[in-house]
Amino acid sequence: MSEDIEAKIRRLRELGKTSVEPEVPKTAAPPVKKPPKKPRHVGSIRERERRKRILTGAAIVIIVILIISMGAYVYLQNRAAQELNDLREQKLREVYTYFRGDIVNESKNCTQQPIEIRKKLIASINSAQTVEELNAIDVKAAYNQAVSAYNECLQRIERLKYEKVLNQTKAEKIREIETEFQSILAMPLPDDLRAKVIDSMKSLEAQVMNAETVEQVDSVDPAPYLLQLWRDYYYYRIDIIPGQEVILEKDSTKRIVSKADAKAILGGILDYRELMQYNVYKVEYVDLALVLPRDRINGAFLAPGDKIMIFAKNDTGAIFKEIANEGYVQLVLLPTDAGIISVNEAQSQSSTSSSTSSTQYSEEHSTTYTPGDSTLTDGQSTSDTYTNSQSASQSASASYSYSVDLTEILKAIAAGKIQASDEVKEQLRAYGWEIVDLEKESGMLVLDPNSQFLVIIRVPSIFVPDILSNQQYLYIAKKAT
């Protein structure tokens, strides 16, 4: 529109110049001899006056048109300038309406580019000379560009923060994996199993390094790998132990089990941390002598070769604690009370009569035998008494006793002081067990429950410290077959 106005003004100026300025005189022709002037007529003078009036009126009209055109031009110029200023202010208000808040906060890390875009936008608005130039400035598009740059910056910062957290999480996860695997790598592993452990650890670390999110890192779980590796290690330990039995220990509780049962027990555990609490030991038997009261060795009805279990109870209100789940009886020695044989016998006879005689007669005989350290005594006494009142009395008595200490007989046999020692040995051998057998057959308790027995048992060596530390509270039970 402004271009149309300016074009019209330019055309009016050209028209004014054409009507006011005299025509450029043409190049004078060679002087020609003028013909003699004819006398002017009145009509020609009027014609000249008429032309003069026409030219004067045309000049006045042109001047008026020029004045009107100049006024219109000035008006239009002022109006265009006002419109330009109003549009500029509108654009600036639009800029400040859009560009506010965090997007132009200079304390923020991501506001530099939006601020630069705003500065360029304001400079473009202020430098625009025409309405068309201002209309061509798209504030919303510039704002969207600034917002996009701001969001990209925020995303970049968040991404950097997330990458930092992700890298830190990866480092912690790798340290955790290496720590968890360090326990099994410290074990005496065979070469193939050690290579398998290292490969599993490297595989888990590769999963961690390839993870793209924290959730993926956290989802990497070494527990299933470690569970299988620990099982393989325990199976290896069980297989290299000679024999068909092993000892499993957990929380100070030890059990002797077969290899198949040991693998079944360990294979049923689903947490490798619980599996690590077990220890596997070789079964090495030792013989151990215990002196226990009869009531704590299953009624003393034990024989060599019997399978036994050993328990302990160190307080009246305490529960029984299993010390050894398997052992064997090697020998049972009878107590001292069963090794003494004592016999006492006595006979007596008496008669009485009265007389007056006071004669008194008495006679005594005694014989003592000492075989080894044993003593045998036979005694006999006779007395006669006569009084003046003719009364008399007569009595006769006989008694004998002997006590045989079997321990002393054994000593005498060892010293060669007893004849027919082989026969005596056989009788003693039968004597001890006949007492116990008689108890079982008769259902009567012959020996005192507190009688001390010497029991020699065969147990795995790993149970010995517990047995000895609880020796005063031990109970031996025979395994039923």
GROMACS .gro file of C-alpha atoms in nm:
model
  481
    1MET     CA    1   0.000   0.000   0.000
    2SER     CA    2   0.282   0.237   0.091
    3GLU     CA    3   0.450   0.159  -0.239
    4ASP     CA    4   0.131   0.262  -0.428
    5ILE     CA    5   0.117   0.593  -0.240
    6GLU     CA    6   0.482   0.671  -0.305
    7ALA     CA    7   0.439   0.587  -0.676
    8LYS     CA    8   0.143   0.821  -0.705
    9ILE     CA    9   0.334   1.101  -0.530
   10ARG     CA   10   0.626   1.056  -0.767
   11ARG     CA   11   0.393   1.076  -1.070
   12LEU     CA   12   0.230   1.396  -0.937
   13ARG     CA   13   0.574   1.553  -0.890
   14GLU     CA   14   0.668   1.469  -1.246
   15LEU     CA   15   0.344   1.618  -1.376
   16GLY     CA   16   0.402   1.940  -1.178
   17LYS     CA   17   0.751   1.976  -1.312
   18THR     CA   18   0.628   1.923  -1.665
   19SER     CA   19   0.359   2.192  -1.640
   20VAL     CA   20   0.570   2.457  -1.462
   21GLU     CA   21   0.912   2.427  -1.617
   22PRO     CA   22   0.947   2.583  -1.968
   23GLU     CA   23   1.028   2.360  -2.248
   24VAL     CA   24   1.390   2.338  -2.341
   25PRO     CA   25   1.448   2.565  -2.646
   26LYS     CA   26   1.538   2.383  -2.948
   27THR     CA   27   1.861   2.451  -3.126
   28ALA     CA   28   1.819   2.770  -3.319
   29ALA     CA   29   1.791   2.725  -3.685
   30PRO     CA   30   1.993   2.939  -3.918
   31PRO     CA   31   1.846   3.286  -3.935
   32VAL     CA   32   1.588   3.315  -4.193
   33LYS     CA   33   1.481   3.631  -4.319
   34LYS     CA   34   1.148   3.704  -4.163
   35PRO     CA   35   0.881   3.811  -4.384
   36PRO     CA   36   0.744   4.142  -4.308
   37LYS     CA   37   0.494   4.138  -4.018
   38LYS     CA   38   0.143   4.145  -4.104
   39PRO     CA   39  -0.075   4.362  -3.907
   40ARG     CA   40  -0.240   4.170  -3.609
   41HIS     CA   41  -0.604   4.135  -3.598
   42VAL     CA   42  -0.824   4.163  -3.292
   43GLY     CA   43  -0.911   3.796  -3.307
   44SER     CA   44  -0.551   3.684  -3.266
   45ILE     CA   45  -0.510   3.901  -2.961
   46ARG     CA   46  -0.811   3.747  -2.798
   47GLU     CA   47  -0.683   3.403  -2.881
   48ARG     CA   48  -0.355   3.480  -2.714
   49GLU     CA   49  -0.532   3.611  -2.404
   50ARG     CA   50  -0.746   3.302  -2.389
   51ARG     CA   51  -0.439   3.076  -2.406
   52LYS     CA   52  -0.273   3.276  -2.137
   53ARG     CA   53  -0.573   3.236  -1.908
   54ILE     CA   54  -0.581   2.864  -1.978
   55LEU     CA   55  -0.214   2.830  -1.895
   56THR     CA   56  -0.256   3.031  -1.574
   57GLY     CA   57  -0.552   2.818  -1.464
   58ALA     CA   58  -0.367   2.502  -1.544
   59ALA     CA   59  -0.074   2.620  -1.337
   60ILE     CA   60  -0.301   2.701  -1.045
   61VAL     CA   61  -0.467   2.361  -1.071
   62ILE     CA   62  -0.128   2.194  -1.078
   63ILE     CA   63  -0.014   2.391  -0.774
   64VAL     CA   64  -0.329   2.296  -0.587
   65ILE     CA   65  -0.282   1.933  -0.684
   66LEU     CA   66   0.079   1.947  -0.566
   67ILE     CA   67  -0.026   2.096  -0.233
   68ILE     CA   68  -0.295   1.833  -0.188
   69SER     CA   69  -0.051   1.564  -0.291
   70MET     CA   70   0.213   1.687  -0.045
   71GLY     CA   71  -0.045   1.692   0.233
   72ALA     CA   72  -0.166   1.349   0.145
   73TYR     CA   73   0.193   1.228   0.131
   74VAL     CA   74   0.274   1.378   0.470
   75TYR     CA   75  -0.044   1.229   0.614
   76LEU     CA   76   0.020   0.894   0.467
   77GLN     CA   77   0.381   0.906   0.581
   78ASN     CA   78   0.280   0.989   0.937
   79ARG     CA   79   0.013   0.721   0.933
   80ALA     CA   80   0.257   0.457   0.804
   81ALA     CA   81   0.512   0.558   1.067
   82GLN     CA   82   0.250   0.533   1.343
   83GLU     CA   83   0.137   0.199   1.214
   84LEU     CA   84   0.499   0.083   1.202
   85ASN     CA   85   0.561   0.197   1.561
   86ASP     CA   86   0.241   0.036   1.685
   87LEU     CA   87   0.329  -0.290   1.516
   88ARG     CA   88   0.684  -0.273   1.655
   89GLU     CA   89   0.554  -0.222   2.007
   90GLN     CA   90   0.308  -0.506   1.958
   91LYS     CA   91   0.591  -0.733   1.844
   92LEU     CA   92   0.804  -0.633   2.142
   93ARG     CA   93   0.517  -0.701   2.382
   94GLU     CA   94   0.472  -1.037   2.217
   95VAL     CA   95   0.843  -1.107   2.264
   96TYR     CA   96   0.830  -1.023   2.636
   97THR     CA   97   0.507  -1.219   2.672
   98TYR     CA   98   0.665  -1.535   2.535
   99PHE     CA   99   1.021  -1.496   2.662
  100ARG     CA  100   0.982  -1.496   3.039
  101GLY     CA  101   1.035  -1.729   3.334
  102ASP     CA  102   1.302  -1.999   3.349
  103ILE     CA  103   1.368  -1.982   2.977
  104VAL     CA  104   1.541  -1.641   3.015
  105ASN     CA  105   1.661  -1.678   3.374
  106GLU     CA  106   2.031  -1.603   3.354
  107SER     CA  107   2.099  -1.810   3.667
  108LYS     CA  108   1.994  -2.122   3.479
  109ASN     CA  109   2.247  -2.326   3.287
  110CYS     CA  110   2.031  -2.367   2.980
  111THR     CA  111   1.918  -2.007   2.919
  112GLN     CA  112   2.207  -1.872   2.715
  113GLN     CA  113   2.076  -1.977   2.375
  114PRO     CA  114   1.715  -1.860   2.444
  115ILE     CA  115   1.854  -1.526   2.564
  116GLU     CA  116   2.058  -1.492   2.245
  117ILE     CA  117   1.750  -1.574   2.035
  118ARG     CA  118   1.552  -1.309   2.223
  119LYS     CA  119   1.824  -1.049   2.175
  120LYS     CA  120   1.838  -1.118   1.801
  121LEU     CA  121   1.460  -1.106   1.782
  122ILE     CA  122   1.443  -0.769   1.958
  123ALA     CA  123   1.720  -0.634   1.738
  124SER     CA  124   1.534  -0.749   1.425
  125ILE     CA  125   1.213  -0.582   1.544
  126ASN     CA  126   1.390  -0.256   1.627
  127SER     CA  127   1.576  -0.249   1.294
  128ALA     CA  128   1.271  -0.321   1.078
  129GLN     CA  129   1.185  -0.020   0.852
  130THR     CA  130   0.857  -0.136   0.712
  131VAL     CA  131   0.543  -0.305   0.827
  132GLU     CA  132   0.617  -0.590   0.589
  133GLU     CA  133   0.951  -0.649   0.762
  134LEU     CA  134   0.782  -0.653   1.101
  135ASN     CA  135   0.509  -0.885   0.981
  136ALA     CA  136   0.775  -1.116   0.847
  137ILE     CA  137   0.917  -1.156   1.199
  138ASP     CA  138   0.757  -1.467   1.358
  139VAL     CA  139   0.789  -1.429   1.735
  140LYS     CA  140   0.611  -1.757   1.807
  141ALA     CA  141   0.844  -1.951   1.581
  142ALA     CA  142   1.148  -1.789   1.747
  143TYR     CA  143   1.000  -1.872   2.087
  144ASN     CA  144   0.943  -2.232   1.983
  145GLN     CA  145   1.303  -2.245   1.865
  146ALA     CA  146   1.419  -2.108   2.200
  147VAL     CA  147   1.199  -2.355   2.391
  148SER     CA  148   1.332  -2.640   2.179
  149ALA     CA  149   1.690  -2.532   2.247
  150TYR     CA  150   1.610  -2.491   2.619
  151ASN     CA  151   1.450  -2.835   2.641
  152GLU     CA  152   1.736  -2.993   2.450
  153CYS     CA  153   1.977  -2.834   2.694
  154LEU     CA  154   1.772  -2.959   2.990
  155GLN     CA  155   1.756  -3.305   2.837
  156ARG     CA  156   2.129  -3.297   2.775
  157ILE     CA  157   2.194  -3.199   3.136
  158GLU     CA  158   1.953  -3.462   3.263
  159ARG     CA  159   2.111  -3.715   3.031
  160LEU     CA  160   2.455  -3.625   3.165
  161LYS     CA  161   2.327  -3.655   3.521
  162TYR     CA  162   2.159  -3.985   3.438
  163GLU     CA  163   2.474  -4.109   3.268
  164LYS     CA  164   2.670  -4.015   3.579
  165VAL     CA  165   2.424  -4.202   3.800
  166LEU     CA  166   2.422  -4.492   3.553
  167ASN     CA  167   2.802  -4.512   3.546
  168GLN     CA  168   2.815  -4.494   3.926
  169THR     CA  169   2.552  -4.768   3.949
  170LYS     CA  170   2.750  -4.981   3.705
  171ALA     CA  171   3.070  -4.935   3.905
  172GLU     CA  172   2.894  -5.030   4.229
  173LYS     CA  173   2.733  -5.333   4.064
  174ILE     CA  174   3.066  -5.452   3.927
  175ARG     CA  175   3.226  -5.412   4.269
  176GLU     CA  176   2.937  -5.608   4.419
  177ILE     CA  177   2.977  -5.886   4.164
  178GLU     CA  178   3.353  -5.908   4.218
  179THR     CA  179   3.301  -5.913   4.595
  180GLU     CA  180   3.045  -6.193   4.572
  181PHE     CA  181   3.267  -6.397   4.342
  182GLN     CA  182   3.576  -6.339   4.556
  183SER     CA  183   3.454  -6.590   4.816
  184ILE     CA  184   3.431  -6.877   4.573
  185LEU     CA  185   3.750  -6.778   4.390
  186ALA     CA  186   3.930  -6.807   4.726
  187MET     CA  187   3.836  -7.175   4.744
  188PRO     CA  188   4.072  -7.449   4.617
  189LEU     CA  189   3.894  -7.492   4.284
  190PRO     CA  190   4.002  -7.724   4.005
  191ASP     CA  191   4.112  -7.552   3.685
  192ASP     CA  192   3.794  -7.620   3.488
  193LEU     CA  193   3.567  -7.498   3.767
  194ARG     CA  194   3.783  -7.190   3.824
  195ALA     CA  195   3.760  -7.104   3.453
  196LYS     CA  196   3.382  -7.146   3.472
  197VAL     CA  197   3.365  -6.911   3.771
  198ILE     CA  198   3.574  -6.645   3.595
  199ASP     CA  199   3.368  -6.674   3.274
  200SER     CA  200   3.045  -6.630   3.473
  201MET     CA  201   3.183  -6.323   3.648
  202LYS     CA  202   3.300  -6.167   3.319
  203SER     CA  203   2.962  -6.240   3.159
  204LEU     CA  204   2.780  -6.061   3.440
  205GLU     CA  205   3.016  -5.764   3.418
  206ALA     CA  206   2.956  -5.744   3.040
  207GLN     CA  207   2.580  -5.738   3.103
  208VAL     CA  208   2.629  -5.451   3.343
  209MET     CA  209   2.847  -5.252   3.103
  210ASN     CA  210   2.601  -5.302   2.816
  211ALA     CA  211   2.301  -5.192   3.022
  212GLU     CA  212   2.142  -4.865   2.912
  213THR     CA  213   1.930  -4.793   3.220
  214VAL     CA  214   1.970  -4.816   3.594
  215GLU     CA  215   1.686  -5.067   3.600
  216GLN     CA  216   1.875  -5.292   3.361
  217VAL     CA  217   2.183  -5.269   3.581
  218ASP     CA  218   1.982  -5.353   3.893
  219SER     CA  219   1.824  -5.648   3.714
  220VAL     CA  220   2.163  -5.817   3.675
  221ASP     CA  221   2.155  -6.076   3.956
  222PRO     CA  222   2.463  -6.291   4.027
  223ALA     CA  223   2.275  -6.509   4.278
  224PRO     CA  224   2.162  -6.784   4.034
  225TYR     CA  225   2.513  -6.809   3.888
  226LEU     CA  226   2.673  -6.825   4.234
  227LEU     CA  227   2.421  -7.083   4.356
  228GLN     CA  228   2.511  -7.322   4.074
  229LEU     CA  229   2.885  -7.254   4.107
  230TRP     CA  230   2.879  -7.320   4.483
  231ARG     CA  231   2.685  -7.641   4.421
  232ASP     CA  232   2.948  -7.750   4.168
  233TYR     CA  233   3.221  -7.673   4.420
  234TYR     CA  234   3.055  -7.875   4.699
  235TYR     CA  235   2.988  -8.165   4.461
  236TYR     CA  236   3.355  -8.155   4.365
  237ARG     CA  237   3.456  -8.160   4.733
  238ILE     CA  238   3.226  -8.456   4.801
  239ASP     CA  239   3.353  -8.652   4.501
  240ILE     CA  240   3.723  -8.619   4.590
  241ILE     CA  241   3.670  -8.745   4.947
  242PRO     CA  242   3.748  -9.120   4.965
  243GLY     CA  243   3.483  -9.359   5.086
  244GLN     CA  244   3.106  -9.345   5.064
  245GLU     CA  245   3.042  -9.109   5.358
  246VAL     CA  246   3.118  -8.748   5.436
  247ILE     CA  247   3.054  -8.512   5.724
  248LEU     CA  248   2.834  -8.205   5.674
  249GLU     CA  249   2.868  -7.921   5.923
  250LYS     CA  250   2.644  -7.616   5.961
  251ASP     CA  251   2.617  -7.384   6.261
  252SER     CA  252   2.834  -7.615   6.474
  253THR     CA  253   2.601  -7.908   6.395
  254LYS     CA  254   2.784  -8.200   6.236
  255ARG     CA  255   2.630  -8.500   6.064
  256ILE     CA  256   2.780  -8.801   5.896
  257VAL     CA  257   2.584  -8.883   5.580
  258SER     CA  258   2.633  -9.074   5.259
  259LYS     CA  259   2.763  -8.888   4.956
  260ALA     CA  260   2.429  -8.921   4.777
  261ASP     CA  261   2.244  -8.778   5.078
  262ALA     CA  262   2.497  -8.496   5.107
  263LYS     CA  263   2.442  -8.396   4.743
  264ALA     CA  264   2.065  -8.416   4.790
  265ILE     CA  265   2.080  -8.190   5.097
  266LEU     CA  266   2.304  -7.934   4.928
  267GLY     CA  267   2.108  -7.953   4.601
  268GLY     CA  268   1.786  -7.863   4.782
  269ILE     CA  269   1.922  -7.530   4.908
  270LEU     CA  270   1.807  -7.236   4.692
  271ASP     CA  271   2.017  -6.957   4.844
  272TYR     CA  272   2.390  -6.963   4.784
  273ARG     CA  273   2.448  -6.765   5.106
  274GLU     CA  274   2.290  -7.046   5.305
  275LEU     CA  275   2.489  -7.297   5.101
  276MET     CA  276   2.812  -7.121   5.196
  277GLN     CA  277   2.742  -7.194   5.564
  278TYR     CA  278   2.807  -7.566   5.508
  279ASN     CA  279   3.141  -7.740   5.543
  280VAL     CA  280   3.229  -8.080   5.402
  281TYR     CA  281   3.483  -8.299   5.582
  282LYS     CA  282   3.641  -8.635   5.530
  283VAL     CA  283   3.532  -8.912   5.768
  284GLU     CA  284   3.829  -9.019   5.981
  285TYR     CA  285   3.741  -9.257   6.262
  286VAL     CA  286   3.915  -9.261   6.600
  287ASP     CA  287   3.862  -9.478   6.908
  288LEU     CA  288   3.762  -9.301   7.226
  289ALA     CA  289   3.727  -9.438   7.579
  290LEU     CA  290   3.444  -9.304   7.796
  291VAL     CA  291   3.354  -9.384   8.156
  292LEU     CA  292   2.980  -9.335   8.192
  293PRO     CA  293   2.707  -9.438   8.437
  294ARG     CA  294   2.502  -9.735   8.332
  295ASP     CA  295   2.180  -9.530   8.295
  296ARG     CA  296   2.348  -9.308   8.032
  297ILE     CA  297   2.461  -9.588   7.803
  298ASN     CA  298   2.130  -9.739   7.703
  299GLY     CA  299   2.101  -9.975   7.997
  300ALA     CA  300   2.447 -10.118   7.924
  301PHE     CA  301   2.293 -10.357   7.669
  302LEU     CA  302   2.567 -10.275   7.419
  303ALA     CA  303   2.789 -10.512   7.227
  304PRO     CA  304   3.092 -10.455   7.005
  305GLY     CA  305   2.988 -10.347   6.656
  306ASP     CA  306   2.664 -10.178   6.760
  307LYS     CA  307   2.581  -9.849   6.586
  308ILE     CA  308   2.520  -9.566   6.829
  309MET     CA  309   2.425  -9.198   6.848
  310ILE     CA  310   2.562  -8.961   7.111
  311PHE     CA  311   2.362  -8.685   7.281
  312ALA     CA  312   2.428  -8.437   7.560
  313LYS     CA  313   2.210  -8.267   7.817
  314ASN     CA  314   2.394  -8.032   8.049
  315ASP     CA  315   2.099  -7.915   8.258
  316THR     CA  316   1.787  -8.066   8.405
  317GLY     CA  317   1.557  -7.835   8.211
  318ALA     CA  318   1.770  -7.825   7.895
  319ILE     CA  319   1.688  -8.010   7.576
  320PHE     CA  320   1.902  -8.289   7.442
  321LYS     CA  321   2.165  -8.184   7.192
  322GLU     CA  322   2.289  -8.420   6.924
  323ILE     CA  323   2.668  -8.453   6.945
  324ALA     CA  324   2.733  -8.732   6.694
  325ASN     CA  325   2.476  -8.890   6.468
  326GLU     CA  326   2.679  -9.204   6.410
  327GLY     CA  327   2.946  -9.412   6.584
  328TYR     CA  328   3.033  -9.770   6.669
  329VAL     CA  329   3.089  -9.963   6.993
  330GLN     CA  330   3.429 -10.125   7.009
  331LEU     CA  331   3.436 -10.259   7.367
  332VAL     CA  332   3.241 -10.242   7.694
  333LEU     CA  333   3.417 -10.318   8.026
  334LEU     CA  334   3.210 -10.410   8.333
  335PRO     CA  335   3.231 -10.192   8.640
  336THR     CA  336   3.420 -10.269   8.962
  337ASP     CA  337   3.098 -10.361   9.143
  338ALA     CA  338   3.057 -10.662   8.912
  339GLY     CA  339   3.411 -10.778   8.982
  340ILE     CA  340   3.377 -10.878   9.349
  341ILE     CA  341   3.232 -11.210   9.465
  342SER     CA  342   3.149 -11.227   9.840
  343VAL     CA  343   3.016 -11.540  10.021
  344ASN     CA  344   2.925 -11.569  10.397
  345GLU     CA  345   2.800 -11.896  10.557
  346ALA     CA  346   2.738 -11.984  10.931
  347GLN     CA  347   2.624 -12.300  11.130
  348SER     CA  348   2.555 -12.336  11.507
  349GLN     CA  349   2.428 -12.609  11.756
  350SER     CA  350   2.369 -12.590  12.136
  351SER     CA  351   2.245 -12.820  12.421
  352THR     CA  352   2.185 -12.750  12.794
  353SER     CA  353   2.171 -12.981  13.101
  354SER     CA  354   2.186 -12.923  13.481
  355SER     CA  355   2.422 -13.096  13.732
  356THR     CA  356   2.599 -13.006  14.046
  357SER     CA  357   2.938 -13.023  13.892
  358SER     CA  358   3.131 -12.708  13.850
  359THR     CA  359   3.389 -12.841  13.612
  360GLN     CA  360   3.447 -12.621  13.302
  361TYR     CA  361   3.626 -12.727  12.989
  362SER     CA  362   3.671 -12.525  12.659
  363GLU     CA  363   3.852 -12.588  12.330
  364GLU     CA  364   3.893 -12.376  12.013
  365HIS     CA  365   4.039 -12.460  11.672
  366SER     CA  366   4.085 -12.225  11.370
  367THR     CA  367   4.255 -12.261  11.033
  368THR     CA  368   4.340 -11.977  10.791
  369TYR     CA  369   4.430 -12.009  10.417
  370THR     CA  370   4.566 -11.729  10.208
  371PRO     CA  371   4.561 -11.796   9.831
  372GLY     CA  372   4.720 -11.489   9.671
  373ASP     CA  373   4.573 -11.184   9.841
  374SER     CA  374   4.247 -11.367   9.931
  375THR     CA  375   4.180 -11.504  10.279
  376LEU     CA  376   3.986 -11.826  10.368
  377THR     CA  377   3.917 -11.898  10.737
  378ASP     CA  378   3.768 -12.215  10.906
  379GLY     CA  379   3.703 -12.202  11.282
  380GLN     CA  380   3.565 -12.447  11.549
  381SER     CA  381   3.524 -12.404  11.924
  382THR     CA  382   3.399 -12.641  12.197
  383SER     CA  383   3.332 -12.564  12.564
  384ASP     CA  384   3.203 -12.779  12.852
  385THR     CA  385   3.094 -12.636  13.183
  386TYR     CA  386   3.004 -12.832  13.502
  387THR     CA  387   2.872 -12.670  13.820
  388ASN     CA  388   2.803 -12.794  14.164
  389SER     CA  389   2.435 -12.756  14.103
  390GLN     CA  390   2.464 -13.028  13.848
  391SER     CA  391   2.387 -12.807  13.555
  392ALA     CA  392   2.579 -12.823  13.230
  393SER     CA  393   2.555 -12.655  12.889
  394GLN     CA  394   2.711 -12.747  12.555
  395SER     CA  395   2.714 -12.549  12.228
  396ALA     CA  396   2.883 -12.590  11.895
  397SER     CA  397   2.904 -12.343  11.596
  398ALA     CA  398   3.084 -12.333  11.263
  399SER     CA  399   3.109 -12.044  11.009
  400TYR     CA  400   3.312 -11.948  10.703
  401SER     CA  401   3.323 -11.655  10.459
  402TYR     CA  402   3.525 -11.553  10.158
  403SER     CA  403   3.548 -11.254   9.926
  404VAL     CA  404   3.704 -11.278   9.584
  405ASP     CA  405   3.809 -10.961   9.400
  406LEU     CA  406   3.817 -11.047   9.031
  407THR     CA  407   4.057 -10.762   8.967
  408GLU     CA  408   4.304 -10.921   9.200
  409ILE     CA  409   4.252 -11.257   9.032
  410LEU     CA  410   4.340 -11.099   8.700
  411LYS     CA  411   4.655 -10.961   8.856
  412ALA     CA  412   4.739 -11.302   9.000
  413ILE     CA  413   4.683 -11.465   8.660
  414ALA     CA  414   4.913 -11.208   8.502
  415ALA     CA  415   5.176 -11.282   8.769
  416GLY     CA  416   5.141 -11.661   8.718
  417LYS     CA  417   5.028 -11.721   9.077
  418ILE     CA  418   4.713 -11.918   8.994
  419GLN     CA  419   4.706 -12.267   8.857
  420ALA     CA  420   4.479 -12.353   8.566
  421SER     CA  421   4.478 -11.987   8.464
  422ASP     CA  422   4.324 -12.058   8.122
  423GLU     CA  423   4.023 -12.218   8.285
  424VAL     CA  424   3.991 -11.923   8.521
  425LYS     CA  425   4.009 -11.681   8.228
  426GLU     CA  426   3.729 -11.856   8.047
  427GLN     CA  427   3.513 -11.855   8.357
  428LEU     CA  428   3.576 -11.485   8.409
  429ARG     CA  429   3.500 -11.414   8.042
  430ALA     CA  430   3.164 -11.580   8.072
  431TYR     CA  431   3.090 -11.433   8.413
  432GLY     CA  432   3.079 -11.067   8.308
  433TRP     CA  433   2.846 -11.101   8.012
  434GLU     CA  434   2.629 -11.356   8.190
  435ILE     CA  435   2.532 -11.086   8.437
  436VAL     CA  436   2.414 -10.856   8.160
  437ASP     CA  437   2.247 -11.140   7.971
  438LEU     CA  438   2.075 -11.250   8.290
  439GLU     CA  439   1.931 -10.902   8.330
  440LYS     CA  440   1.788 -10.912   7.979
  441GLU     CA  441   1.647 -11.265   8.026
  442SER     CA  442   1.508 -11.221   8.374
  443GLY     CA  443   1.389 -10.864   8.336
  444MET     CA  444   1.558 -10.780   8.668
  445LEU     CA  445   1.812 -10.508   8.728
  446VAL     CA  446   2.119 -10.667   8.880
  447LEU     CA  447   2.368 -10.382   8.866
  448ASP     CA  448   2.320 -10.039   9.019
  449PRO     CA  449   2.209  -9.779   8.755
  450ASN     CA  450   2.491  -9.555   8.875
  451SER     CA  451   2.753  -9.821   8.812
  452GLN     CA  452   3.037  -9.687   8.598
  453PHE     CA  453   3.108  -9.860   8.267
  454LEU     CA  454   3.408  -9.813   8.046
  455VAL     CA  455   3.288  -9.785   7.685
  456ILE     CA  456   3.529  -9.767   7.393
  457ILE     CA  457   3.359  -9.616   7.090
  458ARG     CA  458   3.470  -9.544   6.736
  459VAL     CA  459   3.354  -9.205   6.601
  460PRO     CA  460   3.463  -8.957   6.332
  461SER     CA  461   3.742  -8.738   6.464
  462ILE     CA  462   3.546  -8.420   6.403
  463PHE     CA  463   3.303  -8.517   6.682
  464VAL     CA  464   3.576  -8.568   6.943
  465PRO     CA  465   3.604  -8.204   7.066
  466ASP     CA  466   3.229  -8.189   7.129
  467ILE     CA  467   3.230  -8.529   7.297
  468LEU     CA  468   3.513  -8.442   7.531
  469SER     CA  469   3.375  -8.099   7.619
  470ASN     CA  470   3.040  -8.259   7.714
  471GLN     CA  471   3.179  -8.578   7.868
  472GLN     CA  472   2.999  -8.530   8.202
  473TYR     CA  473   2.661  -8.496   8.026
  474LEU     CA  474   2.684  -8.760   7.752
  475TYR     CA  475   2.415  -9.013   7.665
  476ILE     CA  476   2.479  -9.305   7.432
  477ALA     CA  477   2.187  -9.450   7.236
  478LYS     CA  478   2.196  -9.768   7.032
  479LYS     CA  479   2.066  -9.736   6.678
  480ALA     CA  480   1.783  -9.974   6.602
  481THR     CA  481   1.844 -10.205   6.312
   0.00000   0.00000   0.00000
